[in-house]
Every structure is written in C-alpha cells, then in structure tokens.
PDB file of C-alpha atoms and ligand atoms in Angstrom:
ATOM      1  CA  MET D   1     -11.241  13.581 -11.622  1.00 77.00           C
ATOM      2  CA  LYS D   2      -9.874  11.443  -9.170  1.00 92.00           C
ATOM      3  CA  LEU D   3      -7.094   9.379 -10.249  1.00 97.00           C
ATOM      4  CA  LEU D   4      -8.507   6.348  -8.289  1.00 97.00           C
ATOM      5  CA  GLU D   5     -11.672   5.962  -6.163  1.00 98.00           C
ATOM      6  CA  VAL D   6     -11.953   2.705  -4.578  1.00 98.00           C
ATOM      7  CA  GLN D   7     -15.478   1.945  -3.128  1.00 97.00           C
ATOM      8  CA  GLU D   8     -16.815  -0.446  -0.303  1.00 97.00           C
ATOM      9  CA  LEU D   9     -13.999  -2.867  -1.828  1.00 97.00           C
ATOM     10  CA  GLU D  10     -14.117  -6.630  -0.245  1.00 96.00           C
ATOM     11  CA  ILE D  11     -11.838  -9.188  -0.780  1.00 96.00           C
ATOM     12  CA  ARG D  12     -12.916 -12.613   0.576  1.00 93.00           C
ATOM     13  CA  TYR D  13     -10.965 -15.873   0.567  1.00 92.00           C
ATOM     14  CA  ARG D  14     -12.825 -19.474   0.721  1.00 87.00           C
ATOM     15  CA  VAL D  15     -10.545 -21.379   2.950  1.00 84.00           C
ATOM     16  CA  GLN D  16     -11.170 -25.243   3.931  1.00 75.00           C
ATOM     17  CA  GLY D  17     -12.979 -25.574   7.306  1.00 70.00           C
ATOM     18  CA  ASN D  18     -12.504 -28.588   9.675  1.00 69.00           C
ATOM     19  CA  GLY D  19     -15.038 -31.005   8.291  1.00 67.00           C
ATOM     20  CA  PHE D  20     -14.869 -32.308   4.857  1.00 64.00           C
ATOM     21  CA  ARG D  21     -17.903 -30.022   3.370  1.00 68.00           C
ATOM     22  CA  GLU D  22     -17.243 -27.029   5.911  1.00 72.00           C
ATOM     23  CA  ARG D  23     -17.140 -23.745   3.908  1.00 76.00           C
ATOM     24  CA  ARG D  24     -15.129 -20.800   5.814  1.00 83.00           C
ATOM     25  CA  TYR D  25     -14.306 -17.486   4.200  1.00 85.00           C
ATOM     26  CA  LEU D  26     -11.393 -15.376   5.129  1.00 90.00           C
ATOM     27  CA  GLN D  27     -12.054 -11.711   4.954  1.00 90.00           C
ATOM     28  CA  ALA D  28      -9.163  -9.944   4.318  1.00 93.00           C
ATOM     29  CA  VAL D  29     -10.569  -6.758   2.967  1.00 95.00           C
ATOM     30  CA  ASN D  30     -13.979  -5.412   4.386  1.00 94.00           C
ATOM     31  CA  GLN D  31     -15.665  -2.128   2.796  1.00 94.00           C
ATOM     32  CA  ILE D  32     -12.742  -0.007   2.191  1.00 96.00           C
ATOM     33  CA  SER D  33     -13.317   3.002   0.281  1.00 97.00           C
ATOM     34  CA  PHE D  34     -10.604   5.869  -0.415  1.00 97.00           C
ATOM     35  CA  GLU D  35      -9.686   8.018  -3.334  1.00 97.00           C
ATOM     36  CA  LEU D  36      -6.425   9.032  -4.129  1.00 97.00           C
ATOM     37  CA  ASP D  37      -5.389  12.364  -6.689  1.00 96.00           C
ATOM     38  CA  ARG D  38      -2.557  12.679  -8.957  1.00 96.00           C
ATOM     39  CA  GLY D  39       0.763  13.535  -7.574  1.00 96.00           C
ATOM     40  CA  ARG D  40      -0.694  12.535  -4.135  1.00 97.00           C
ATOM     41  CA  THR D  41       0.510   9.437  -1.622  1.00 97.00           C
ATOM     42  CA  ILE D  42      -1.865   7.627   0.635  1.00 97.00           C
ATOM     43  CA  GLY D  43      -0.050   5.424   3.234  1.00 97.00           C
ATOM     44  CA  LEU D  44      -1.749   2.154   4.134  1.00 97.00           C
ATOM     45  CA  VAL D  45      -0.591   0.936   7.856  1.00 95.00           C
ATOM     46  CA  GLY D  46      -1.226  -2.027   9.429  1.00 92.00           C
ATOM     47  CA  GLU D  47       0.329  -5.315  11.351  1.00 89.00           C
ATOM     48  CA  SER D  48       1.039  -8.169   8.750  1.00 85.00           C
ATOM     49  CA  GLY D  49      -2.038  -9.919   7.847  1.00 84.00           C
ATOM     50  CA  CYS D  50      -4.174  -7.602   8.069  1.00 88.00           C
ATOM     51  CA  GLY D  51      -4.992  -7.367   4.286  1.00 91.00           C
ATOM     52  CA  LYS D  52      -3.050  -4.428   3.065  1.00 92.00           C
ATOM     53  CA  SER D  53      -1.473  -7.188   0.669  1.00 91.00           C
ATOM     54  CA  SER D  54      -4.684  -8.235  -0.620  1.00 94.00           C
ATOM     55  CA  LEU D  55      -5.762  -4.818  -1.282  1.00 95.00           C
ATOM     56  CA  ALA D  56      -2.453  -3.749  -3.068  1.00 94.00           C
ATOM     57  CA  ARG D  57      -2.812  -6.868  -5.339  1.00 94.00           C
ATOM     58  CA  SER D  58      -6.454  -6.246  -6.084  1.00 95.00           C
ATOM     59  CA  LEU D  59      -5.379  -2.858  -7.626  1.00 96.00           C
ATOM     60  CA  VAL D  60      -2.880  -4.255  -9.815  1.00 94.00           C
ATOM     61  CA  LEU D  61      -5.258  -6.717 -11.182  1.00 93.00           C
ATOM     62  CA  LEU D  62      -3.628  -9.691  -9.421  1.00 92.00           C
ATOM     63  CA  GLU D  63      -6.893 -10.266  -7.338  1.00 91.00           C
ATOM     64  CA  GLU D  64     -10.124  -9.848  -8.302  1.00 91.00           C
ATOM     65  CA  PRO D  65     -12.119  -8.218  -5.484  1.00 95.00           C
ATOM     66  CA  THR D  66     -15.270 -10.152  -4.189  1.00 95.00           C
ATOM     67  CA  ASN D  67     -17.388  -6.804  -3.938  1.00 96.00           C
ATOM     68  CA  GLY D  68     -17.158  -3.243  -4.464  1.00 96.00           C
ATOM     69  CA  GLU D  69     -15.518  -0.763  -7.418  1.00 96.00           C
ATOM     70  CA  ILE D  70     -12.057   0.249  -8.412  1.00 97.00           C
ATOM     71  CA  ARG D  71     -12.431   3.033 -10.625  1.00 97.00           C
ATOM     72  CA  TYR D  72      -9.565   4.638 -12.402  1.00 97.00           C
ATOM     73  CA  GLN D  73     -10.132   8.111 -14.284  1.00 95.00           C
ATOM     74  CA  GLY D  74     -13.490   7.088 -13.898  1.00 95.00           C
ATOM     75  CA  ARG D  75     -13.398   3.848 -15.143  1.00 95.00           C
ATOM     76  CA  ASN D  76     -14.209   0.945 -13.445  1.00 96.00           C
ATOM     77  CA  ILE D  77     -11.399  -1.393 -13.881  1.00 95.00           C
ATOM     78  CA  LEU D  78     -13.105  -4.995 -14.048  1.00 91.00           C
ATOM     79  CA  ASN D  79     -15.259  -3.528 -17.043  1.00 93.00           C
ATOM     80  CA  MET D  80     -12.262  -2.597 -18.768  1.00 95.00           C
ATOM     81  CA  ASN D  81     -11.818  -3.844 -22.550  1.00 94.00           C
ATOM     82  CA  ARG D  82      -8.810  -5.738 -23.440  1.00 93.00           C
ATOM     83  CA  ALA D  83      -6.889  -2.686 -24.834  1.00 93.00           C
ATOM     84  CA  GLU D  84      -7.890  -0.579 -21.785  1.00 94.00           C
ATOM     85  CA  ARG D  85      -6.721  -3.235 -19.226  1.00 93.00           C
ATOM     86  CA  LYS D  86      -3.376  -3.206 -21.008  1.00 92.00           C
ATOM     87  CA  ASP D  87      -3.221   0.428 -20.376  1.00 94.00           C
ATOM     88  CA  TYR D  88      -4.252  -0.028 -16.868  1.00 96.00           C
ATOM     89  CA  ARG D  89      -1.919  -2.516 -16.530  1.00 95.00           C
ATOM     90  CA  ARG D  90       1.109  -0.331 -17.773  1.00 96.00           C
ATOM     91  CA  SER D  91      -0.418   2.805 -15.601  1.00 97.00           C
ATOM     92  CA  VAL D  92      -0.306   1.078 -12.255  1.00 97.00           C
ATOM     93  CA  GLN D  93       2.981  -0.419 -11.445  1.00 96.00           C
ATOM     94  CA  MET D  94       3.874  -2.098  -8.192  1.00 94.00           C
ATOM     95  CA  ILE D  95       7.150  -1.669  -6.160  1.00 94.00           C
ATOM     96  CA  PHE D  96       8.065  -4.721  -3.894  1.00 89.00           C
ATOM     97  CA  GLN D  97       9.697  -5.154  -0.587  1.00 85.00           C
ATOM     98  CA  ASP D  98      12.243  -7.697  -2.103  1.00 80.00           C
ATOM     99  CA  PRO D  99      13.446  -5.885  -5.139  1.00 72.00           C
ATOM    100  CA  TYR D 100      15.524  -9.186  -5.425  1.00 72.00           C
ATOM    101  CA  GLY D 101      12.716 -11.509  -5.983  1.00 78.00           C
ATOM    102  CA  SER D 102      11.236  -9.339  -8.429  1.00 78.00           C
ATOM    103  CA  LEU D 103      14.151  -9.016 -10.947  1.00 90.00           C
ATOM    104  CA  ASN D 104      15.389 -11.610 -12.762  1.00 92.00           C
ATOM    105  CA  PRO D 105      18.728 -12.625 -11.679  1.00 93.00           C
ATOM    106  CA  LYS D 106      19.599 -13.993 -15.133  1.00 95.00           C
ATOM    107  CA  LEU D 107      18.800 -10.619 -16.821  1.00 95.00           C
ATOM    108  CA  THR D 108      21.614  -7.422 -16.750  1.00 97.00           C
ATOM    109  CA  VAL D 109      20.081  -4.597 -15.048  1.00 97.00           C
ATOM    110  CA  GLU D 110      19.542  -2.922 -18.804  1.00 97.00           C
ATOM    111  CA  ALA D 111      17.321  -5.876 -19.854  1.00 97.00           C
ATOM    112  CA  SER D 112      15.570  -5.659 -16.759  1.00 96.00           C
ATOM    113  CA  VAL D 113      14.706  -2.119 -16.949  1.00 97.00           C
ATOM    114  CA  ALA D 114      14.061  -2.319 -20.683  1.00 97.00           C
ATOM    115  CA  GLU D 115      11.738  -5.101 -20.344  1.00 95.00           C
ATOM    116  CA  GLY D 116       8.520  -3.210 -20.141  1.00 94.00           C
ATOM    117  CA  ILE D 117       9.574  -0.450 -22.506  1.00 96.00           C
ATOM    118  CA  ARG D 118       9.570  -3.485 -25.531  1.00 95.00           C
ATOM    119  CA  LEU D 119       6.728  -5.451 -24.178  1.00 93.00           C
ATOM    120  CA  GLN D 120       4.618  -2.160 -24.132  1.00 92.00           C
ATOM    121  CA  GLY D 121       6.023  -1.008 -27.508  1.00 92.00           C
ATOM    122  CA  LEU D 122       7.055   2.434 -25.973  1.00 94.00           C
ATOM    123  CA  MET D 123      10.285   2.214 -28.073  1.00 94.00           C
ATOM    124  CA  THR D 124      11.828   0.014 -30.708  1.00 93.00           C
ATOM    125  CA  LYS D 125      15.163   1.452 -31.457  1.00 95.00           C
ATOM    126  CA  PRO D 126      17.571  -0.585 -29.439  1.00 95.00           C
ATOM    127  CA  ASP D 127      19.936   2.626 -29.154  1.00 96.00           C
ATOM    128  CA  GLN D 128      16.950   4.623 -28.048  1.00 97.00           C
ATOM    129  CA  ILE D 129      16.174   2.230 -25.464  1.00 97.00           C
ATOM    130  CA  GLN D 130      19.584   2.232 -24.330  1.00 96.00           C
ATOM    131  CA  LYS D 131      19.572   6.001 -23.561  1.00 97.00           C
ATOM    132  CA  GLU D 132      16.192   5.561 -22.195  1.00 97.00           C
ATOM    133  CA  VAL D 133      17.349   2.535 -19.620  1.00 98.00           C
ATOM    134  CA  ILE D 134      20.377   5.071 -18.866  1.00 97.00           C
ATOM    135  CA  ARG D 135      18.497   8.012 -18.341  1.00 97.00           C
ATOM    136  CA  LEU D 136      16.322   6.083 -15.895  1.00 97.00           C
ATOM    137  CA  LEU D 137      18.997   4.643 -14.208  1.00 97.00           C
ATOM    138  CA  GLU D 138      20.431   8.362 -13.465  1.00 97.00           C
ATOM    139  CA  LYS D 139      16.835   9.305 -12.251  1.00 96.00           C
ATOM    140  CA  VAL D 140      17.385   6.769  -9.402  1.00 97.00           C
ATOM    141  CA  GLY D 141      20.781   7.477  -8.644  1.00 96.00           C
ATOM    142  CA  LEU D 142      22.798   4.982 -10.724  1.00 96.00           C
ATOM    143  CA  ASP D 143      24.962   5.531 -13.657  1.00 93.00           C
ATOM    144  CA  ALA D 144      25.449   3.619 -16.861  1.00 95.00           C
ATOM    145  CA  SER D 145      27.955   1.339 -15.415  1.00 95.00           C
ATOM    146  CA  ALA D 146      25.149  -0.607 -13.794  1.00 96.00           C
ATOM    147  CA  THR D 147      23.646  -1.508 -17.342  1.00 96.00           C
ATOM    148  CA  LYS D 148      25.951  -4.735 -18.029  1.00 96.00           C
ATOM    149  CA  ARG D 149      25.957  -6.040 -14.200  1.00 97.00           C
ATOM    150  CA  TYR D 150      23.148  -8.273 -12.643  1.00 96.00           C
ATOM    151  CA  PRO D 151      21.038  -7.606  -9.443  1.00 94.00           C
ATOM    152  CA  ARG D 152      23.122  -9.933  -7.290  1.00 94.00           C
ATOM    153  CA  GLN D 153      26.193  -7.631  -7.958  1.00 95.00           C
ATOM    154  CA  PHE D 154      24.234  -4.539  -6.083  1.00 95.00           C
ATOM    155  CA  SER D 155      23.342  -3.909  -2.380  1.00 93.00           C
ATOM    156  CA  GLY D 156      19.600  -3.872  -1.191  1.00 92.00           C
ATOM    157  CA  GLY D 157      19.394  -0.346  -1.342  1.00 93.00           C
ATOM    158  CA  GLN D 158      20.890  -0.013  -4.978  1.00 95.00           C
ATOM    159  CA  ARG D 159      18.281  -3.054  -6.116  1.00 94.00           C
ATOM    160  CA  GLN D 160      15.344  -1.219  -4.896  1.00 94.00           C
ATOM    161  CA  ARG D 161      16.403   1.742  -7.047  1.00 96.00           C
ATOM    162  CA  ILE D 162      16.744  -0.568  -9.762  1.00 96.00           C
ATOM    163  CA  GLY D 163      13.206  -1.893  -9.213  1.00 95.00           C
ATOM    164  CA  ILE D 164      11.967   1.751  -9.230  1.00 96.00           C
ATOM    165  CA  ALA D 165      13.803   2.531 -12.353  1.00 97.00           C
ATOM    166  CA  ARG D 166      12.051  -0.892 -13.920  1.00 96.00           C
ATOM    167  CA  ALA D 167       8.574   0.791 -12.694  1.00 96.00           C
ATOM    168  CA  LEU D 168       9.194   3.694 -13.994  1.00 97.00           C
ATOM    169  CA  ALA D 169      10.258   2.287 -17.327  1.00 97.00           C
ATOM    170  CA  VAL D 170       6.580   2.157 -18.612  1.00 97.00           C
ATOM    171  CA  ARG D 171       5.641   5.696 -17.331  1.00 97.00           C
ATOM    172  CA  PRO D 172       3.063   4.921 -14.828  1.00 97.00           C
ATOM    173  CA  GLU D 173       0.747   7.397 -12.996  1.00 98.00           C
ATOM    174  CA  LEU D 174       0.339   5.311  -9.859  1.00 98.00           C
ATOM    175  CA  ILE D 175       2.782   2.970  -8.007  1.00 97.00           C
ATOM    176  CA  VAL D 176       1.424   0.488  -5.383  1.00 97.00           C
ATOM    177  CA  CYS D 177       4.692   0.402  -3.054  1.00 95.00           C
ATOM    178  CA  ASP D 178       4.293  -2.526  -0.783  1.00 93.00           C
ATOM    179  CA  GLU D 179       6.711  -2.557   2.053  1.00 91.00           C
ATOM    180  CA  PRO D 180       9.352  -1.026  -0.198  1.00 91.00           C
ATOM    181  CA  VAL D 181      11.947   0.035   2.397  1.00 91.00           C
ATOM    182  CA  SER D 182      11.191  -2.971   5.193  1.00 88.00           C
ATOM    183  CA  ALA D 183      13.789  -5.013   4.002  1.00 86.00           C
ATOM    184  CA  LEU D 184      16.510  -1.972   4.089  1.00 89.00           C
ATOM    185  CA  ASP D 185      18.557  -0.515   6.646  1.00 89.00           C
ATOM    186  CA  VAL D 186      17.251   2.596   8.349  1.00 87.00           C
ATOM    187  CA  SER D 187      19.811   5.491   6.611  1.00 87.00           C
ATOM    188  CA  VAL D 188      19.081   3.291   3.715  1.00 92.00           C
ATOM    189  CA  GLN D 189      15.237   3.598   3.972  1.00 92.00           C
ATOM    190  CA  ALA D 190      15.558   7.414   4.141  1.00 92.00           C
ATOM    191  CA  GLN D 191      17.487   7.803   0.927  1.00 93.00           C
ATOM    192  CA  VAL D 192      14.910   5.213  -1.148  1.00 94.00           C
ATOM    193  CA  ILE D 193      11.789   7.321   0.262  1.00 95.00           C
ATOM    194  CA  ASN D 194      13.461  10.869  -0.447  1.00 95.00           C
ATOM    195  CA  LEU D 195      14.223   9.432  -4.120  1.00 96.00           C
ATOM    196  CA  LEU D 196      10.572   8.337  -4.266  1.00 97.00           C
ATOM    197  CA  ARG D 197       9.204  11.987  -3.181  1.00 96.00           C
ATOM    198  CA  GLU D 198      11.524  13.346  -5.827  1.00 97.00           C
ATOM    199  CA  LEU D 199      10.087  11.264  -8.380  1.00 97.00           C
ATOM    200  CA  GLN D 200       6.508  12.142  -7.187  1.00 97.00           C
ATOM    201  CA  THR D 201       7.467  15.959  -7.979  1.00 96.00           C
ATOM    202  CA  ASP D 202       9.352  14.991 -11.319  1.00 96.00           C
ATOM    203  CA  PHE D 203       6.781  12.701 -12.886  1.00 96.00           C
ATOM    204  CA  GLN D 204       3.272  13.994 -11.012  1.00 96.00           C
ATOM    205  CA  LEU D 205       3.255  10.202  -9.570  1.00 98.00           C
ATOM    206  CA  SER D 206       0.723   8.812  -7.131  1.00 98.00           C
ATOM    207  CA  TYR D 207       1.749   6.560  -4.568  1.00 98.00           C
ATOM    208  CA  LEU D 208       0.245   3.840  -2.336  1.00 97.00           C
ATOM    209  CA  PHE D 209       2.436   3.508  -0.006  1.00 96.00           C
ATOM    210  CA  ILE D 210       1.578   0.112   1.991  1.00 94.00           C
ATOM    211  CA  THR D 211       3.815  -0.486   5.555  1.00 92.00           C
ATOM    212  CA  HIS D 212       3.708  -2.240   8.888  1.00 88.00           C
ATOM    213  CA  ASP D 213       5.983   0.776  10.003  1.00 86.00           C
ATOM    214  CA  LEU D 214       4.267   4.175  10.918  1.00 86.00           C
ATOM    215  CA  ALA D 215       7.812   5.850  11.189  1.00 83.00           C
ATOM    216  CA  VAL D 216       8.330   5.027   7.657  1.00 86.00           C
ATOM    217  CA  VAL D 217       4.844   6.161   5.964  1.00 89.00           C
ATOM    218  CA  GLU D 218       4.863   9.630   7.953  1.00 84.00           C
ATOM    219  CA  ASN D 219       7.744  11.254   5.677  1.00 86.00           C
ATOM    220  CA  ILE D 220       6.014  10.396   2.358  1.00 93.00           C
ATOM    221  CA  SER D 221       2.329  10.318   3.005  1.00 96.00           C
ATOM    222  CA  HIS D 222      -0.203  13.225   2.622  1.00 96.00           C
ATOM    223  CA  GLU D 223      -3.089  10.861   3.324  1.00 97.00           C
ATOM    224  CA  LEU D 224      -2.631   7.709   5.935  1.00 97.00           C
ATOM    225  CA  MET D 225      -5.506   4.883   6.274  1.00 97.00           C
ATOM    226  CA  VAL D 226      -5.014   2.561   9.596  1.00 97.00           C
ATOM    227  CA  MET D 227      -5.943  -0.686   8.978  1.00 96.00           C
ATOM    228  CA  TYR D 228      -6.939  -3.799  11.398  1.00 96.00           C
ATOM    229  CA  LEU D 229      -8.127  -6.889  10.574  1.00 95.00           C
ATOM    230  CA  GLY D 230      -8.948  -5.874   6.817  1.00 94.00           C
ATOM    231  CA  GLN D 231     -10.777  -2.863   7.931  1.00 95.00           C
ATOM    232  CA  ILE D 232      -9.954   0.700   8.024  1.00 97.00           C
ATOM    233  CA  VAL D 233     -10.288   2.044  11.565  1.00 98.00           C
ATOM    234  CA  GLU D 234      -8.811   5.549  10.895  1.00 98.00           C
ATOM    235  CA  GLN D 235      -8.259   7.389   7.913  1.00 97.00           C
ATOM    236  CA  GLY D 236      -7.474  11.291   7.447  1.00 97.00           C
ATOM    237  CA  PRO D 237      -4.561  13.690   7.047  1.00 96.00           C
ATOM    238  CA  ALA D 238      -1.210  12.011   7.646  1.00 96.00           C
ATOM    239  CA  LYS D 239       0.066  14.322   9.878  1.00 93.00           C
ATOM    240  CA  LYS D 240      -2.838  15.082  11.981  1.00 94.00           C
ATOM    241  CA  ILE D 241      -3.224  11.135  12.629  1.00 95.00           C
ATOM    242  CA  ILE D 242       0.569  11.094  13.419  1.00 93.00           C
ATOM    243  CA  SER D 243       0.438  14.091  15.830  1.00 92.00           C
ATOM    244  CA  GLN D 244      -2.767  13.383  17.364  1.00 93.00           C
ATOM    245  CA  PRO D 245      -4.072   9.703  16.934  1.00 95.00           C
ATOM    246  CA  LYS D 246      -7.959   9.159  17.722  1.00 96.00           C
ATOM    247  CA  HIS D 247      -8.257   5.601  17.460  1.00 97.00           C
ATOM    248  CA  PRO D 248      -6.829   3.336  20.245  1.00 95.00           C
ATOM    249  CA  TYR D 249      -5.022   1.078  17.775  1.00 95.00           C
ATOM    250  CA  SER D 250      -3.357   3.865  15.657  1.00 95.00           C
ATOM    251  CA  GLN D 251      -2.245   5.290  18.909  1.00 94.00           C
ATOM    252  CA  MET D 252      -0.451   2.083  19.655  1.00 92.00           C
ATOM    253  CA  LEU D 253       1.027   1.986  16.487  1.00 91.00           C
ATOM    254  CA  ILE D 254       2.218   5.357  17.353  1.00 90.00           C
ATOM    255  CA  ALA D 255       3.466   4.770  20.818  1.00 88.00           C
ATOM    256  CA  SER D 256       5.246   1.812  19.369  1.00 84.00           C
ATOM    257  CA  ILE D 257       7.611   3.928  17.569  1.00 80.00           C
ATOM    258  CA  PRO D 258      10.982   4.803  19.417  1.00 74.00           C
ATOM    259  CA  GLY D 259      11.247   8.079  20.551  1.00 68.00           C
ATOM    260  CA  ASN D 260       7.946   9.126  19.380  1.00 64.00           C
ATOM    261  CA  ARG D 261       5.646   8.436  22.537  1.00 58.00           C
ATOM    262  CA  THR D 262       2.287  10.285  23.108  1.00 55.00           C
ATOM    263  CA  GLU D 263      -0.148  11.241  25.649  1.00 54.00           C
ATOM    264  CA  ALA D 264      -1.992   7.808  25.390  1.00 53.00           C
ATOM    265  CA  ASP D 265       1.709   5.684  26.395  1.00 61.00           C
ATOM    266  CA  GLU D 266       0.327   5.089  29.644  1.00 61.00           C
ATOM    267  CA  ASN D 267      -2.565   3.050  27.851  1.00 65.00           C
ATOM    268  CA  TRP D 268       0.157   1.192  25.842  1.00 66.00           C
ATOM    269  CA  SER D 269       2.432   0.105  28.607  1.00 58.00           C
ATOM    270  CA  GLY D 270       3.758  -3.518  27.913  1.00 51.00           C
ATOM    271  CA  SER D 271       2.334  -5.942  25.137  1.00 52.00           C
ATOM    272  CA  ARG D 272      -1.292  -5.762  23.822  1.00 66.00           C
ATOM    273  CA  GLY D 273      -0.832  -9.363  22.461  1.00 74.00           C
ATOM    274  CA  ASP D 274      -1.369 -10.289  18.627  1.00 76.00           C
ATOM    275  CA  ILE D 275      -3.288  -9.382  16.137  1.00 82.00           C
ATOM    276  CA  PRO D 276      -6.121 -12.176  16.168  1.00 86.00           C
ATOM    277  CA  SER D 277      -6.683 -14.418  13.032  1.00 85.00           C
ATOM    278  CA  PRO D 278      -8.508 -13.208  10.477  1.00 85.00           C
ATOM    279  CA  LEU D 279     -10.408 -16.559  10.069  1.00 85.00           C
ATOM    280  CA  ASN D 280     -11.538 -15.751  13.727  1.00 83.00           C
ATOM    281  CA  VAL D 281     -12.583 -11.937  13.689  1.00 85.00           C
ATOM    282  CA  PRO D 282     -13.846 -11.101  17.206  1.00 87.00           C
ATOM    283  CA  PRO D 283     -17.503  -9.672  17.210  1.00 91.00           C
ATOM    284  CA  GLY D 284     -18.267  -6.229  17.893  1.00 95.00           C
ATOM    285  CA  CYS D 285     -14.970  -4.157  17.368  1.00 97.00           C
ATOM    286  CA  PRO D 286     -12.165  -5.885  15.895  1.00 94.00           C
ATOM    287  CA  PHE D 287      -9.694  -4.612  17.964  1.00 95.00           C
ATOM    288  CA  HIS D 288     -11.759  -5.370  21.560  1.00 94.00           C
ATOM    289  CA  SER D 289      -9.397  -8.128  22.765  1.00 93.00           C
ATOM    290  CA  ARG D 290      -6.292  -5.854  22.682  1.00 93.00           C
ATOM    291  CA  CYS D 291      -7.646  -2.242  23.397  1.00 95.00           C
ATOM    292  CA  PRO D 292      -7.268  -1.290  26.824  1.00 93.00           C
ATOM    293  CA  LEU D 293     -10.292   1.005  26.483  1.00 95.00           C
ATOM    294  CA  ALA D 294     -12.685  -1.700  25.379  1.00 95.00           C
ATOM    295  CA  GLU D 295     -16.063  -1.635  27.463  1.00 96.00           C
ATOM    296  CA  GLU D 296     -19.382  -4.018  27.135  1.00 96.00           C
ATOM    297  CA  ARG D 297     -20.641  -2.546  24.246  1.00 97.00           C
ATOM    298  CA  CYS D 298     -17.263  -2.737  22.677  1.00 97.00           C
ATOM    299  CA  ARG D 299     -17.656  -6.463  22.441  1.00 95.00           C
ATOM    300  CA  LEU D 300     -21.117  -6.624  20.804  1.00 96.00           C
ATOM    301  CA  GLU D 301     -21.418  -3.691  18.796  1.00 97.00           C
ATOM    302  CA  ARG D 302     -19.303  -3.145  15.707  1.00 96.00           C
ATOM    303  CA  PRO D 303     -18.056   0.728  15.407  1.00 97.00           C
ATOM    304  CA  LEU D 304     -18.746   2.353  12.059  1.00 96.00           C
ATOM    305  CA  LEU D 305     -16.146   4.404  10.523  1.00 97.00           C
ATOM    306  CA  LYS D 306     -17.442   7.891  10.926  1.00 96.00           C
ATOM    307  CA  PRO D 307     -16.425  11.438  10.092  1.00 97.00           C
ATOM    308  CA  ILE D 308     -14.969  13.255  13.353  1.00 96.00           C
ATOM    309  CA  THR D 309     -14.401  16.203  11.012  1.00 95.00           C
ATOM    310  CA  PRO D 310     -15.082  16.293   7.331  1.00 92.00           C
ATOM    311  CA  ARG D 311     -11.740  14.805   6.374  1.00 94.00           C
ATOM    312  CA  HIS D 312     -10.950  12.897   9.055  1.00 97.00           C
ATOM    313  CA  LEU D 313     -12.669   9.339   9.872  1.00 98.00           C
ATOM    314  CA  VAL D 314     -12.576   6.638  13.210  1.00 98.00           C
ATOM    315  CA  ALA D 315     -14.168   3.462  13.733  1.00 98.00           C
ATOM    316  CA  CYS D 316     -14.408   4.011  17.756  1.00 98.00           C
ATOM    317  CA  HIS D 317     -17.676   4.063  19.832  1.00 97.00           C
ATOM    318  CA  LEU D 318     -15.488   6.370  22.470  1.00 96.00           C
ATOM    319  CA  VAL D 319     -14.349   9.147  20.021  1.00 95.00           C
ATOM    320  CA  ALA D 320     -16.787  11.855  19.197  1.00 90.00           C
ATOM    321  CA  THR D 321     -17.287  14.054  16.576  1.00 87.00           C
ATOM    322  CA  GLU D 322     -14.875  17.165  16.838  1.00 82.00           C
ATOM    323  CA  ASP D 323     -16.554  20.764  16.680  1.00 73.00           C
TER     324      ASP D 323
HETATM  325 FE1  LIG W   1     -11.516   0.083  21.916  1.00 69.88          FE
HETATM  326 FE2  LIG W   1     -13.964   0.143  22.224  1.00 69.88          FE
HETATM  327 FE3  LIG W   1     -12.936   1.955  20.317  1.00 69.88          FE
HETATM  328 FE4  LIG W   1     -13.050  -0.931  19.791  1.00 69.88          FE
HETATM  329  S1  LIG W   1     -14.490   0.676  20.009  1.00 69.88           S
HETATM  330  S2  LIG W   1     -11.150   0.931  19.483  1.00 69.88           S
HETATM  331  S3  LIG W   1     -12.559  -1.501  21.741  1.00 69.88           S
HETATM  332  S4  LIG W   1     -12.709   1.672  22.737  1.00 69.88           S
END
C-alpha cells in the first residue's frame, strides 16, 4: 500500500473582484495527482506563488481542498474521525523555511522539542522525556548543551536542526519540507540536506520536499514534480528530469542553475519575464506567455499531462511519446 495518494487535488480561493458583488476565484492547485512510497522523496519545484505551499498546507490539514482526494495508508484524510485525524496530524509533520518563526522564542530547546511528545502522550515521565530530547538533538547533530538555551542563541542552520528534531519527536512517517534550506547559506544547505537523507534512512521517512531551487532538490529527490501556475507540467524520476528535462519550463529552471547549462540553453538566453498572476492564468498552455517555442495551438489549447514513458509525464503539445 502507498503511504500517500493524492488524486486530482484542487484548491481554489474566492477573492474579491472589482465590482461589489463580483466573485473571482484563484485556482492555487489544479488537478494534481501523485503517490509517495515509504522511505522515498518527491521534490516539488516551481517559482513563488505557483501553489506549492497551498498543496503542502492541504496535506497537513491547514487547508481544505476544493476537490480531489488525499489518501493516507488507504484512508481518505477528510473522512477520518477525530482519533484518526489526531494520529494523522502526528504522522505527518512539516518543516518550514524559517525555523525561527516556527520555534517559540520563549521556550528552551528542550521545551520546544518535548512539546509534541507531551501533547501526543508518547511519554510522561520527565526524565524519560529529557533523555529522548537529548537523543533527538544528537540525531540532528546537536548535543545536550543545547537543551537549556533559546532559539535566538543558535545560527540559522542550527535552528533548522532544532526544527527537524521537534518534527521527529512525534515519530512521523511523512515530513512535508517547505523550502527548508532556502534561508540558509549554500554550505549549510548541503549539511541540512545530508542530515535529512541520513534521517530518511534511519527512520524510513518519506518527504515531500518543496523548493523553488532545482539545484537543492536534485540531491534529495527520487521523483520530481515541476509546478507552474497551480499545475504539474512535468513529473517523473528526478534524475531523468534534471538530466534531460522535456518541458520548456523545466528546461528554463535547469538552465537557470549556475554551471548547469543544458542543450536547451539557447532557448533561455535572457529573461523570459515573470510568472503571470494566478488570478489571470493565460488560456491554452499556461506557460505560453513565456515559452520560446509557443505556437498558435499553445495559445488556444491546454496541453494535458501525458506519459511519454510509463513513469514520466509531460504537459506540452510539442513533446512526443518516447518509444
Ligand atoms: Fe511551450 Fe506550447 Fe509546450 Fe506550452 S505547449 S510549453 S507554450 S511549446
């Protein structure tokens, strides 16, 4: 059984239009489907505002989808009873871009990491909880001296380690990592990615790893989804997409990684403009206003996400099925 199955997920927000009674909708997530196995990582990459965080928030029950299904170990999370939801909330944790913002500055590291253990009733004896906190801090590369200190006394990378220890404390199976290294220096990014990989092996964790930076996701993802204006435009094995991106948007993202130019580079010389507003998604292919290969059909007809090999899907009129 798959750990997580997301089927045709849609998230739409109602927003104020120009007129008093005018209703407008922002389609943050449009018909997204994917599956995640135990011990695996799916990378979700796209520019800011493409809907990545809305998708993440729906997985941790901070947003209710407009349509579609999220199944966890075969159970639809929206139909779970109270006890099942509580257990789901424990099983699926989130790590944020700004660990400082997600740690209570008034709590010591020990209190922060122990909070979930107490709330979930996983342990009750203070000495047992303290031992567990120290074990978790050691797992993330800190030591017992961190317990009595406060988040402000740590560097960004160390705070992210504390955030990871806090997530691990409730014994999750899936961690939604929302831009977890974007605020860190490149050398610290690599350390945190390596730590997440080690923890994945030690605890058989699954990750949904969200980032705007393909260079980061390359080192941790087994599968990859490239998202543009709420839609997945390319989905499949991470190594394959990064070495041979098929969708022009994936090619654009890869060409923008310093020192990682591909054969598609000549299409991407110079800026291709900004992502359009999700309130004003272009008709036809949503990427046509920035695509150097766009033709008349692209402006009229939305390309479907289709398999070009059994596990590699692309939404582009110009990409053909591979033999
Ligand atoms: Fe570009 Fe057309 Fe493909 Fe869209 S469908 S990515 S506009 S070539």
